[in-house]
Amino acid sequence: MLSIGLLFIGLICYGIYWAFFDMNRLPTGELIEQSNSPYGKYTINAYVSSGGATTGYAVRAELVSNKNSKKKNIYWNYREENADIVWIDDETVKINGHVLSLPNEKFDFRRE
């Protein structure tokens, strides 16, 4: 009975994470900025999206590996409409003041 209860709680926790915090489920948005790293290893595509009349704009940025075209979301911030992308080097980027070490670091306002 205890293991069934723990399994049920685990499924509920995963469902909440999947529905509200998974960066792979972010809205697509409209492309506003595209920037290549200094030596062409990565491209960052930034999008702005609106949640409708009751929420503000948000910026999402995806990292594209130019080697294999693999994409992943690395940036999500609410109440922004523009993306200021500055490359520090080929694996470090600053997006709207948030410095990210690529390819593994991400910024998500919901986790700050």
Short mmCIF file of N, CA and C in Angstrom, two decimals:
data_model
loop_
_atom_site.label_atom_id
_atom_site.label_comp_id
_atom_site.label_asym_id
_atom_site.label_seq_id
_atom_site.Cartn_x
_atom_site.Cartn_y
_atom_site.Cartn_z
N MET A 1 0.82 -1.19 0.00
CA MET A 1 0.00 0.00 0.00
C MET A 1 0.88 1.26 0.00
N LEU A 2 1.97 1.23 0.78
CA LEU A 2 2.87 2.37 0.84
C LEU A 2 3.52 2.64 -0.52
N SER A 3 3.96 1.57 -1.21
CA SER A 3 4.61 1.75 -2.51
C SER A 3 3.63 2.29 -3.55
N ILE A 4 2.39 1.89 -3.50
CA ILE A 4 1.37 2.41 -4.42
C ILE A 4 1.14 3.90 -4.15
N GLY A 5 1.09 4.28 -2.89
CA GLY A 5 0.93 5.68 -2.52
C GLY A 5 2.09 6.53 -2.99
N LEU A 6 3.33 6.03 -2.81
CA LEU A 6 4.51 6.76 -3.26
C LEU A 6 4.54 6.87 -4.79
N LEU A 7 4.15 5.81 -5.48
CA LEU A 7 4.08 5.85 -6.93
C LEU A 7 3.06 6.88 -7.40
N PHE A 8 1.92 6.95 -6.76
CA PHE A 8 0.88 7.91 -7.10
C PHE A 8 1.36 9.34 -6.89
N ILE A 9 2.01 9.60 -5.77
CA ILE A 9 2.56 10.93 -5.48
C ILE A 9 3.63 11.30 -6.50
N GLY A 10 4.49 10.33 -6.86
CA GLY A 10 5.52 10.57 -7.86
C GLY A 10 4.94 10.93 -9.21
N LEU A 11 3.87 10.25 -9.60
CA LEU A 11 3.22 10.55 -10.88
C LEU A 11 2.60 11.94 -10.86
N ILE A 12 2.01 12.33 -9.76
CA ILE A 12 1.43 13.68 -9.65
C ILE A 12 2.53 14.73 -9.75
N CYS A 13 3.64 14.53 -9.05
CA CYS A 13 4.76 15.49 -9.09
C CYS A 13 5.32 15.60 -10.51
N TYR A 14 5.49 14.47 -11.19
CA TYR A 14 5.99 14.51 -12.56
C TYR A 14 5.01 15.23 -13.48
N GLY A 15 3.73 14.99 -13.30
CA GLY A 15 2.71 15.65 -14.12
C GLY A 15 2.74 17.16 -13.94
N ILE A 16 2.93 17.63 -12.71
CA ILE A 16 3.02 19.07 -12.45
C ILE A 16 4.27 19.64 -13.13
N TYR A 17 5.40 18.95 -12.99
CA TYR A 17 6.64 19.41 -13.65
C TYR A 17 6.43 19.47 -15.16
N TRP A 18 5.87 18.41 -15.75
CA TRP A 18 5.68 18.34 -17.19
C TRP A 18 4.76 19.46 -17.68
N ALA A 19 3.69 19.72 -16.95
CA ALA A 19 2.70 20.70 -17.39
C ALA A 19 3.16 22.15 -17.21
N PHE A 20 3.95 22.43 -16.16
CA PHE A 20 4.25 23.82 -15.83
C PHE A 20 5.73 24.23 -15.92
N PHE A 21 6.67 23.30 -15.91
CA PHE A 21 8.08 23.67 -15.82
C PHE A 21 8.98 23.08 -16.90
N ASP A 22 8.49 22.21 -17.75
CA ASP A 22 9.30 21.58 -18.78
C ASP A 22 9.58 22.61 -19.89
N MET A 23 10.86 22.90 -20.14
CA MET A 23 11.23 23.90 -21.14
C MET A 23 10.93 23.44 -22.57
N ASN A 24 10.70 22.16 -22.76
CA ASN A 24 10.37 21.66 -24.09
C ASN A 24 8.92 21.96 -24.48
N ARG A 25 8.10 22.40 -23.55
CA ARG A 25 6.69 22.68 -23.80
C ARG A 25 6.40 24.18 -23.90
N LEU A 26 7.41 24.99 -24.09
CA LEU A 26 7.21 26.44 -24.18
C LEU A 26 6.56 26.81 -25.51
N PRO A 27 5.81 27.92 -25.54
CA PRO A 27 5.21 28.36 -26.80
C PRO A 27 6.27 28.75 -27.82
N THR A 28 5.95 28.56 -29.08
CA THR A 28 6.92 28.82 -30.15
C THR A 28 7.26 30.29 -30.28
N GLY A 29 6.29 31.13 -30.49
CA GLY A 29 6.52 32.56 -30.61
C GLY A 29 6.95 32.99 -32.00
N GLU A 30 7.29 34.27 -32.10
CA GLU A 30 7.69 34.90 -33.37
C GLU A 30 9.18 35.24 -33.30
N LEU A 31 9.93 34.83 -34.33
CA LEU A 31 11.37 35.07 -34.36
C LEU A 31 11.66 36.57 -34.36
N ILE A 32 12.50 37.00 -33.39
CA ILE A 32 12.86 38.42 -33.29
C ILE A 32 14.36 38.67 -33.43
N GLU A 33 15.16 37.64 -33.22
CA GLU A 33 16.62 37.83 -33.26
C GLU A 33 17.28 36.49 -33.58
N GLN A 34 18.35 36.55 -34.36
CA GLN A 34 19.16 35.36 -34.64
C GLN A 34 20.61 35.79 -34.57
N SER A 35 21.43 35.00 -33.85
CA SER A 35 22.82 35.39 -33.66
C SER A 35 23.71 34.15 -33.69
N ASN A 36 24.82 34.25 -34.44
CA ASN A 36 25.78 33.16 -34.53
C ASN A 36 26.95 33.40 -33.59
N SER A 37 27.48 32.32 -33.03
CA SER A 37 28.66 32.44 -32.17
C SER A 37 29.85 32.88 -33.01
N PRO A 38 30.91 33.42 -32.38
CA PRO A 38 32.03 33.99 -33.13
C PRO A 38 32.68 33.04 -34.15
N TYR A 39 32.80 31.75 -33.81
CA TYR A 39 33.43 30.80 -34.73
C TYR A 39 32.41 29.88 -35.40
N GLY A 40 31.12 30.21 -35.27
CA GLY A 40 30.08 29.47 -35.97
C GLY A 40 29.67 28.13 -35.38
N LYS A 41 30.04 27.88 -34.14
CA LYS A 41 29.69 26.61 -33.52
C LYS A 41 28.19 26.53 -33.20
N TYR A 42 27.60 27.64 -32.75
CA TYR A 42 26.20 27.69 -32.36
C TYR A 42 25.48 28.87 -33.01
N THR A 43 24.16 28.72 -33.09
CA THR A 43 23.27 29.81 -33.45
C THR A 43 22.20 29.90 -32.37
N ILE A 44 21.87 31.12 -31.98
CA ILE A 44 20.77 31.31 -31.02
C ILE A 44 19.64 32.02 -31.76
N ASN A 45 18.47 31.42 -31.68
CA ASN A 45 17.25 32.01 -32.22
C ASN A 45 16.40 32.47 -31.04
N ALA A 46 16.02 33.74 -31.05
CA ALA A 46 15.19 34.29 -29.97
C ALA A 46 13.80 34.58 -30.51
N TYR A 47 12.80 34.24 -29.72
CA TYR A 47 11.40 34.40 -30.10
C TYR A 47 10.67 35.18 -29.01
N VAL A 48 9.66 35.95 -29.40
CA VAL A 48 8.80 36.61 -28.44
C VAL A 48 7.43 35.96 -28.56
N SER A 49 6.81 35.71 -27.41
CA SER A 49 5.48 35.11 -27.43
C SER A 49 4.57 35.85 -26.45
N SER A 50 3.30 35.82 -26.76
CA SER A 50 2.30 36.46 -25.92
C SER A 50 1.33 35.39 -25.44
N GLY A 51 1.05 35.41 -24.15
CA GLY A 51 0.12 34.46 -23.59
C GLY A 51 -1.33 34.90 -23.74
N GLY A 52 -1.57 36.01 -24.37
CA GLY A 52 -2.92 36.50 -24.56
C GLY A 52 -3.14 37.83 -23.85
N ALA A 53 -4.40 38.17 -23.67
CA ALA A 53 -4.75 39.48 -23.13
C ALA A 53 -4.42 39.62 -21.65
N THR A 54 -4.31 38.53 -20.93
CA THR A 54 -4.13 38.61 -19.48
C THR A 54 -2.68 38.46 -19.03
N THR A 55 -1.77 38.16 -19.93
CA THR A 55 -0.37 37.99 -19.55
C THR A 55 0.53 38.83 -20.45
N GLY A 56 1.73 39.09 -19.98
CA GLY A 56 2.68 39.89 -20.74
C GLY A 56 3.45 39.05 -21.75
N TYR A 57 4.34 39.72 -22.45
CA TYR A 57 5.20 39.04 -23.42
C TYR A 57 6.31 38.30 -22.70
N ALA A 58 6.86 37.30 -23.38
CA ALA A 58 7.97 36.53 -22.85
C ALA A 58 8.94 36.25 -23.99
N VAL A 59 10.22 36.13 -23.66
CA VAL A 59 11.25 35.82 -24.64
C VAL A 59 11.76 34.42 -24.39
N ARG A 60 11.82 33.65 -25.49
CA ARG A 60 12.38 32.29 -25.45
C ARG A 60 13.54 32.26 -26.42
N ALA A 61 14.65 31.64 -26.01
CA ALA A 61 15.79 31.49 -26.92
C ALA A 61 16.15 30.02 -27.01
N GLU A 62 16.43 29.60 -28.23
CA GLU A 62 16.84 28.21 -28.44
C GLU A 62 18.26 28.19 -29.00
N LEU A 63 19.01 27.22 -28.54
CA LEU A 63 20.38 27.01 -28.99
C LEU A 63 20.35 25.98 -30.10
N VAL A 64 20.98 26.30 -31.23
CA VAL A 64 21.06 25.38 -32.35
C VAL A 64 22.53 25.04 -32.56
N SER A 65 22.84 23.75 -32.49
CA SER A 65 24.20 23.31 -32.78
C SER A 65 24.36 23.26 -34.30
N ASN A 66 25.29 24.04 -34.83
CA ASN A 66 25.47 24.08 -36.28
C ASN A 66 26.12 22.81 -36.82
N LYS A 67 26.63 21.98 -35.92
CA LYS A 67 27.25 20.71 -36.33
C LYS A 67 26.20 19.68 -36.72
N ASN A 68 25.11 19.59 -35.92
CA ASN A 68 24.11 18.55 -36.18
C ASN A 68 22.67 19.08 -36.21
N SER A 69 22.50 20.38 -36.18
CA SER A 69 21.18 21.06 -36.21
C SER A 69 20.28 20.70 -35.03
N LYS A 70 20.84 20.19 -33.95
CA LYS A 70 20.06 19.87 -32.75
C LYS A 70 19.68 21.17 -32.04
N LYS A 71 18.39 21.27 -31.64
CA LYS A 71 17.89 22.48 -30.98
C LYS A 71 17.49 22.17 -29.54
N LYS A 72 17.69 23.17 -28.67
CA LYS A 72 17.18 23.05 -27.30
C LYS A 72 16.97 24.45 -26.72
N ASN A 73 15.94 24.56 -25.90
CA ASN A 73 15.62 25.83 -25.26
C ASN A 73 16.61 26.10 -24.14
N ILE A 74 17.15 27.32 -24.14
CA ILE A 74 18.13 27.68 -23.10
C ILE A 74 17.72 28.92 -22.31
N TYR A 75 16.70 29.64 -22.77
CA TYR A 75 16.35 30.90 -22.12
C TYR A 75 14.85 31.10 -22.19
N TRP A 76 14.26 31.49 -21.03
CA TRP A 76 12.83 31.79 -20.96
C TRP A 76 12.65 32.84 -19.88
N ASN A 77 12.21 34.03 -20.29
CA ASN A 77 12.01 35.11 -19.32
C ASN A 77 10.73 35.86 -19.63
N TYR A 78 9.98 36.14 -18.58
CA TYR A 78 8.68 36.79 -18.66
C TYR A 78 8.85 38.31 -18.60
N ARG A 79 7.88 39.01 -19.16
CA ARG A 79 7.85 40.48 -19.20
C ARG A 79 9.03 41.07 -19.97
N GLU A 80 9.35 40.45 -21.08
CA GLU A 80 10.37 40.96 -21.99
C GLU A 80 9.81 40.90 -23.41
N GLU A 81 10.22 41.84 -24.24
CA GLU A 81 9.78 41.85 -25.64
C GLU A 81 10.94 41.84 -26.62
N ASN A 82 12.17 42.05 -26.13
CA ASN A 82 13.34 42.11 -26.99
C ASN A 82 14.41 41.15 -26.48
N ALA A 83 15.31 40.78 -27.38
CA ALA A 83 16.42 39.91 -27.00
C ALA A 83 17.73 40.59 -27.38
N ASP A 84 18.54 40.90 -26.38
CA ASP A 84 19.86 41.47 -26.59
C ASP A 84 20.87 40.34 -26.40
N ILE A 85 21.40 39.81 -27.49
CA ILE A 85 22.30 38.66 -27.46
C ILE A 85 23.72 39.14 -27.72
N VAL A 86 24.61 38.90 -26.74
CA VAL A 86 26.02 39.29 -26.86
C VAL A 86 26.87 38.06 -26.59
N TRP A 87 27.68 37.68 -27.56
CA TRP A 87 28.59 36.54 -27.39
C TRP A 87 29.85 37.00 -26.68
N ILE A 88 30.21 36.30 -25.60
CA ILE A 88 31.45 36.59 -24.88
C ILE A 88 32.59 35.80 -25.50
N ASP A 89 32.33 34.54 -25.80
CA ASP A 89 33.22 33.69 -26.59
C ASP A 89 32.35 32.64 -27.27
N ASP A 90 32.94 31.62 -27.87
CA ASP A 90 32.17 30.66 -28.66
C ASP A 90 31.24 29.79 -27.82
N GLU A 91 31.46 29.73 -26.50
CA GLU A 91 30.62 28.91 -25.64
C GLU A 91 30.02 29.67 -24.46
N THR A 92 30.08 30.99 -24.50
CA THR A 92 29.48 31.82 -23.45
C THR A 92 28.71 32.95 -24.10
N VAL A 93 27.47 33.11 -23.67
CA VAL A 93 26.61 34.13 -24.26
C VAL A 93 25.87 34.88 -23.15
N LYS A 94 25.58 36.15 -23.42
CA LYS A 94 24.78 36.94 -22.50
C LYS A 94 23.49 37.31 -23.22
N ILE A 95 22.36 36.88 -22.64
CA ILE A 95 21.05 37.19 -23.21
C ILE A 95 20.31 38.06 -22.21
N ASN A 96 20.03 39.29 -22.60
CA ASN A 96 19.34 40.26 -21.73
C ASN A 96 19.94 40.31 -20.33
N GLY A 97 21.26 40.28 -20.26
CA GLY A 97 21.97 40.43 -18.99
C GLY A 97 22.23 39.13 -18.25
N HIS A 98 21.75 37.99 -18.74
CA HIS A 98 21.95 36.70 -18.09
C HIS A 98 23.03 35.94 -18.84
N VAL A 99 24.15 35.66 -18.16
CA VAL A 99 25.28 34.98 -18.77
C VAL A 99 25.07 33.47 -18.67
N LEU A 100 25.20 32.79 -19.82
CA LEU A 100 25.01 31.35 -19.89
C LEU A 100 26.24 30.69 -20.47
N SER A 101 26.67 29.60 -19.83
CA SER A 101 27.77 28.80 -20.34
C SER A 101 27.16 27.65 -21.15
N LEU A 102 27.47 27.63 -22.43
CA LEU A 102 26.86 26.66 -23.34
C LEU A 102 27.70 25.39 -23.44
N PRO A 103 27.09 24.26 -23.69
CA PRO A 103 25.71 24.04 -24.10
C PRO A 103 24.76 23.64 -22.97
N ASN A 104 25.23 23.56 -21.74
CA ASN A 104 24.40 22.97 -20.68
C ASN A 104 23.63 23.94 -19.80
N GLU A 105 24.08 25.17 -19.66
CA GLU A 105 23.42 26.09 -18.74
C GLU A 105 22.17 26.70 -19.37
N LYS A 106 21.13 26.92 -18.53
CA LYS A 106 19.88 27.49 -18.98
C LYS A 106 19.42 28.57 -18.00
N PHE A 107 18.56 29.47 -18.48
CA PHE A 107 17.90 30.42 -17.60
C PHE A 107 16.39 30.29 -17.79
N ASP A 108 15.68 30.10 -16.69
CA ASP A 108 14.22 29.99 -16.69
C ASP A 108 13.71 30.78 -15.51
N PHE A 109 12.96 31.87 -15.76
CA PHE A 109 12.51 32.75 -14.68
C PHE A 109 11.67 32.00 -13.65
N ARG A 110 11.05 30.90 -14.00
CA ARG A 110 10.22 30.14 -13.07
C ARG A 110 11.06 29.41 -12.03
N ARG A 111 12.34 29.29 -12.25
CA ARG A 111 13.21 28.57 -11.31
C ARG A 111 14.13 29.49 -10.54
N GLU A 112 13.98 30.78 -10.68
CA GLU A 112 14.84 31.74 -9.97
C GLU A 112 14.27 32.09 -8.64
#
